[in-house]
Coordinates of C-alpha atoms in Angstrom, one line a residue:
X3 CA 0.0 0.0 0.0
X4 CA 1.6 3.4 -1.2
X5 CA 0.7 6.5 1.3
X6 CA 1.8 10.2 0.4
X7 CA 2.9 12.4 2.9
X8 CA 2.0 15.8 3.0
X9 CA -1.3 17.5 1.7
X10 CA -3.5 15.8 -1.1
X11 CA -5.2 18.6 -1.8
X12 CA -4.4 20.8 -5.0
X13 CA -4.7 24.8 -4.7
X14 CA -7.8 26.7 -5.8
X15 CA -8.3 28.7 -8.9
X16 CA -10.9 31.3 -9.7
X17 CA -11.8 34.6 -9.1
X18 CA -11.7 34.2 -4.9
X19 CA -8.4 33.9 -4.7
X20 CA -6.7 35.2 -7.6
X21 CA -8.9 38.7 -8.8
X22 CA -6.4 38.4 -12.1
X23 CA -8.7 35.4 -13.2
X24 CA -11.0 37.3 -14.3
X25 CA -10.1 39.0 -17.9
X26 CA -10.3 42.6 -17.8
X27 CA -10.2 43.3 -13.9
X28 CA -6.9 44.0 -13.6
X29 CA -4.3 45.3 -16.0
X30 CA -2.2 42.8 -18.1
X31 CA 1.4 41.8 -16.9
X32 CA 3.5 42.2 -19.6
X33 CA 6.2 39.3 -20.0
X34 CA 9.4 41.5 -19.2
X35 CA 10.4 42.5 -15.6
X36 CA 11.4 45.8 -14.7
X37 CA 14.9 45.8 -15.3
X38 CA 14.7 44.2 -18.4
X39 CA 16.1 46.0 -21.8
X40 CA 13.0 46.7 -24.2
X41 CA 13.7 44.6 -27.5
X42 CA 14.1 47.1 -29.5
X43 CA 17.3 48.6 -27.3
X44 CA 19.4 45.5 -29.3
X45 CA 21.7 46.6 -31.6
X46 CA 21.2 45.8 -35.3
X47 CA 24.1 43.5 -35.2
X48 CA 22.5 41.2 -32.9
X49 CA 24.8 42.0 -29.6
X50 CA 23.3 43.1 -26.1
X51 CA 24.5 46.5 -27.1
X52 CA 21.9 48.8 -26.9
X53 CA 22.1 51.1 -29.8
X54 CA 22.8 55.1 -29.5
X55 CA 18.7 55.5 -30.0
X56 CA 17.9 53.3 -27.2
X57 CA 20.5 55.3 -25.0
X58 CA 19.5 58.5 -25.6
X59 CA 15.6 58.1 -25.2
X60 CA 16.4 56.2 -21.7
X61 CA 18.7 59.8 -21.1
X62 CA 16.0 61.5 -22.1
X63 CA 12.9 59.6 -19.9
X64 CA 15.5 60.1 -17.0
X65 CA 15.6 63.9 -17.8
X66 CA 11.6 64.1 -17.9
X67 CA 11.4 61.9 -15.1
X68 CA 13.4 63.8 -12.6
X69 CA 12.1 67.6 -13.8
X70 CA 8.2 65.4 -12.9
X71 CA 9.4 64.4 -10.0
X72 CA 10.9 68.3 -9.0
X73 CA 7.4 70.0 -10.3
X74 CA 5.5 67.2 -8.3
X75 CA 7.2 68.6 -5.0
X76 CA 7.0 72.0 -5.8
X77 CA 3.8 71.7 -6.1
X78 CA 3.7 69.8 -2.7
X79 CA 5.4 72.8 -1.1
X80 CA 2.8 75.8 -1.8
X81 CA -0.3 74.2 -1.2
X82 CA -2.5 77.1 -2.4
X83 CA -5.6 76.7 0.9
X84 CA -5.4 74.8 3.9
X85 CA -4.2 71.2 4.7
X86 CA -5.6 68.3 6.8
X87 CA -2.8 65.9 7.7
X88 CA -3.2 63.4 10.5
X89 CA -0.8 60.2 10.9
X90 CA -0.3 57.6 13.9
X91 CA 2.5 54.9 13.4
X92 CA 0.6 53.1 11.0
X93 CA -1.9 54.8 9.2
X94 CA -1.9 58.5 7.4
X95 CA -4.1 61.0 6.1
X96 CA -3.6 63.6 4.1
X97 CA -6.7 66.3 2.3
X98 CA -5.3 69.0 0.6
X99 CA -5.9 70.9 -3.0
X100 CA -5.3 67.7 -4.5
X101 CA -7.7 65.2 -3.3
X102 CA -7.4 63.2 0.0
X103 CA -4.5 60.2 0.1
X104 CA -5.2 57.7 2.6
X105 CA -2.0 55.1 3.4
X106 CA -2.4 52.1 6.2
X107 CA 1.3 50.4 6.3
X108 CA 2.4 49.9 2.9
X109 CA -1.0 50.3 1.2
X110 CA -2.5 53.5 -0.1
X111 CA -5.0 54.9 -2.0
X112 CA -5.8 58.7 -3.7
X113 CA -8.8 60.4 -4.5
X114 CA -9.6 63.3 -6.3
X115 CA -11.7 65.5 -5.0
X116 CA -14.2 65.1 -8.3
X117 CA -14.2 61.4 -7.2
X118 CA -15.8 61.7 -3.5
X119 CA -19.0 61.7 -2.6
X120 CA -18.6 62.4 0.9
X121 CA -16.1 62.5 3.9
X122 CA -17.4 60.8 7.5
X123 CA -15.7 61.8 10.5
X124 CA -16.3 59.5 13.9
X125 CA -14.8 60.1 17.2
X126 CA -15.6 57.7 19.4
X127 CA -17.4 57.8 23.0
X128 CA -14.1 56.5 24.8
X129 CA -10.5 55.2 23.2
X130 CA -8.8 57.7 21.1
X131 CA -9.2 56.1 17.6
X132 CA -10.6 58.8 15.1
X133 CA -11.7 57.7 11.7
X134 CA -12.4 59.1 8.8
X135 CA -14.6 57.3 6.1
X136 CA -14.3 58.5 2.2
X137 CA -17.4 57.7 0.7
X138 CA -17.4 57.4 -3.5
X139 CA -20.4 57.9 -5.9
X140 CA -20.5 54.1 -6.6
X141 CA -21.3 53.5 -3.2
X142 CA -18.2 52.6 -2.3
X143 CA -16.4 53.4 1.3
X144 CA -13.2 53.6 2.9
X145 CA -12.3 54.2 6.1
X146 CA -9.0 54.3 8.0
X147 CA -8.2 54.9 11.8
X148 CA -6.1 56.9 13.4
X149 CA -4.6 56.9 16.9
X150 CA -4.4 60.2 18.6
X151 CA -1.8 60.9 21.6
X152 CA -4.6 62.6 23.5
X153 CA -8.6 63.0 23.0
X154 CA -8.1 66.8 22.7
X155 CA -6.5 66.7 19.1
X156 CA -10.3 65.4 18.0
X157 CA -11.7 68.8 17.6
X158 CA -8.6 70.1 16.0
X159 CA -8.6 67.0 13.6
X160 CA -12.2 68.3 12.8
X161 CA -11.4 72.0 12.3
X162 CA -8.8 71.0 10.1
X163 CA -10.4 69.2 7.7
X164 CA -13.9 70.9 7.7
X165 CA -11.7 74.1 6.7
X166 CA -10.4 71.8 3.5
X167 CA -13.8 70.3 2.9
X168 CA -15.4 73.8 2.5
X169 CA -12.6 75.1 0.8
X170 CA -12.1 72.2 -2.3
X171 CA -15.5 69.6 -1.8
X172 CA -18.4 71.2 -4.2
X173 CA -21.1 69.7 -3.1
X174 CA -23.3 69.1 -6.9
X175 CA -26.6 69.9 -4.8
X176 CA -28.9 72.0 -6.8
X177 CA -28.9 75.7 -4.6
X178 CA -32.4 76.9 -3.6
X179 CA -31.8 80.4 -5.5
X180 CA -32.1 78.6 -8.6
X181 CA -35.2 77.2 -8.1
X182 CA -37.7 79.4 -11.2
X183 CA -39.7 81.7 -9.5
X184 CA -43.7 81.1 -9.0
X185 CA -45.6 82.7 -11.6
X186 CA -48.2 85.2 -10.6
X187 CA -51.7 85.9 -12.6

């Protein structure tokens, strides 16, 4: 009688457990790794030289890519209104003129400020765990925690970014002054 040792099992496929499964859901993994030379950087002859046109466009993305990356944090710098930014050891937040950016450990996510539907605040009764929920159109929500030294820094926390919500959320409700006026006889 032959026995296996070990697991007979085999591993799942499918949608629950691998969200690439499903065509379309995620974007296509192309076939080279990062620090892989594009084909066309072989030289005509056949060698692993790259050829001068393959060096000078990889110059040349490096120039663009490092004058992005200095506009990007100028841009950071002079925030043009007011900026919520709350972090804990963990988690971050950050609203500003750009949209709100939520992180947790090495995950994060953006969102434009055309993008929200709404922004939920929660303090709680007791504990010192503040959370703020960003709520999409789709009906779709995300909330993240964050720890505060002391209770106090709740009201400030909620100061802060009320001042950034009425300064960059347009709320898309119709106003009451544009409501046609009754007609009179």
């Amino acid at each position: 009688m032959e026995q296996r040792i070990g697991s007979s099992s085999q591993p799942l496929e499918g949608a629950g457990f691998d969200p690439a499964f499903v065509p379309g859901l995620t974007s296509p993994v192309s076939g080279e790794t990062a620090d892989a030379e594009p084909a066309d950087a072989v030289g005509a002859t056949g060698t692993d030289e790259p050829t001068d046109t393959a060096e000078a466009a990889g110059k040349a993305g490096e120039a663009e890519g490092t004058a992005g990356e200095a506009e990007e944090t100028a841009g950071e710098e002079t925030p043009d209104g007011p900026v919520f930014e709350a972090a804990d050891r963990r988690a971050r937040i950050v609203a500003d003129h750009r949209g709100v950016r939520l992180s947790l450990d090495d995950q994060a996510c953006e969102f434009r400020w055309d993008e929200i539907g709404a922004v939920e605040t929660e303090s709680p009764r007791f504990g010192k765990r503040f959370t703020v929920t960003v709520h999409t159109p789709d009906r779709r929500w995300y909330p993240i925690e964050i720890e505060a030294t002391s209770r106090a820094s709740f009201a400030e926390w909620d100061e802060q970014l009320d001042a950034v919500m009425d300064e960059y959320f347009e709320d898309e409700a119709p106003q009451a002054e544009e409501a046609e006026p009754a007609e009179s006889d």
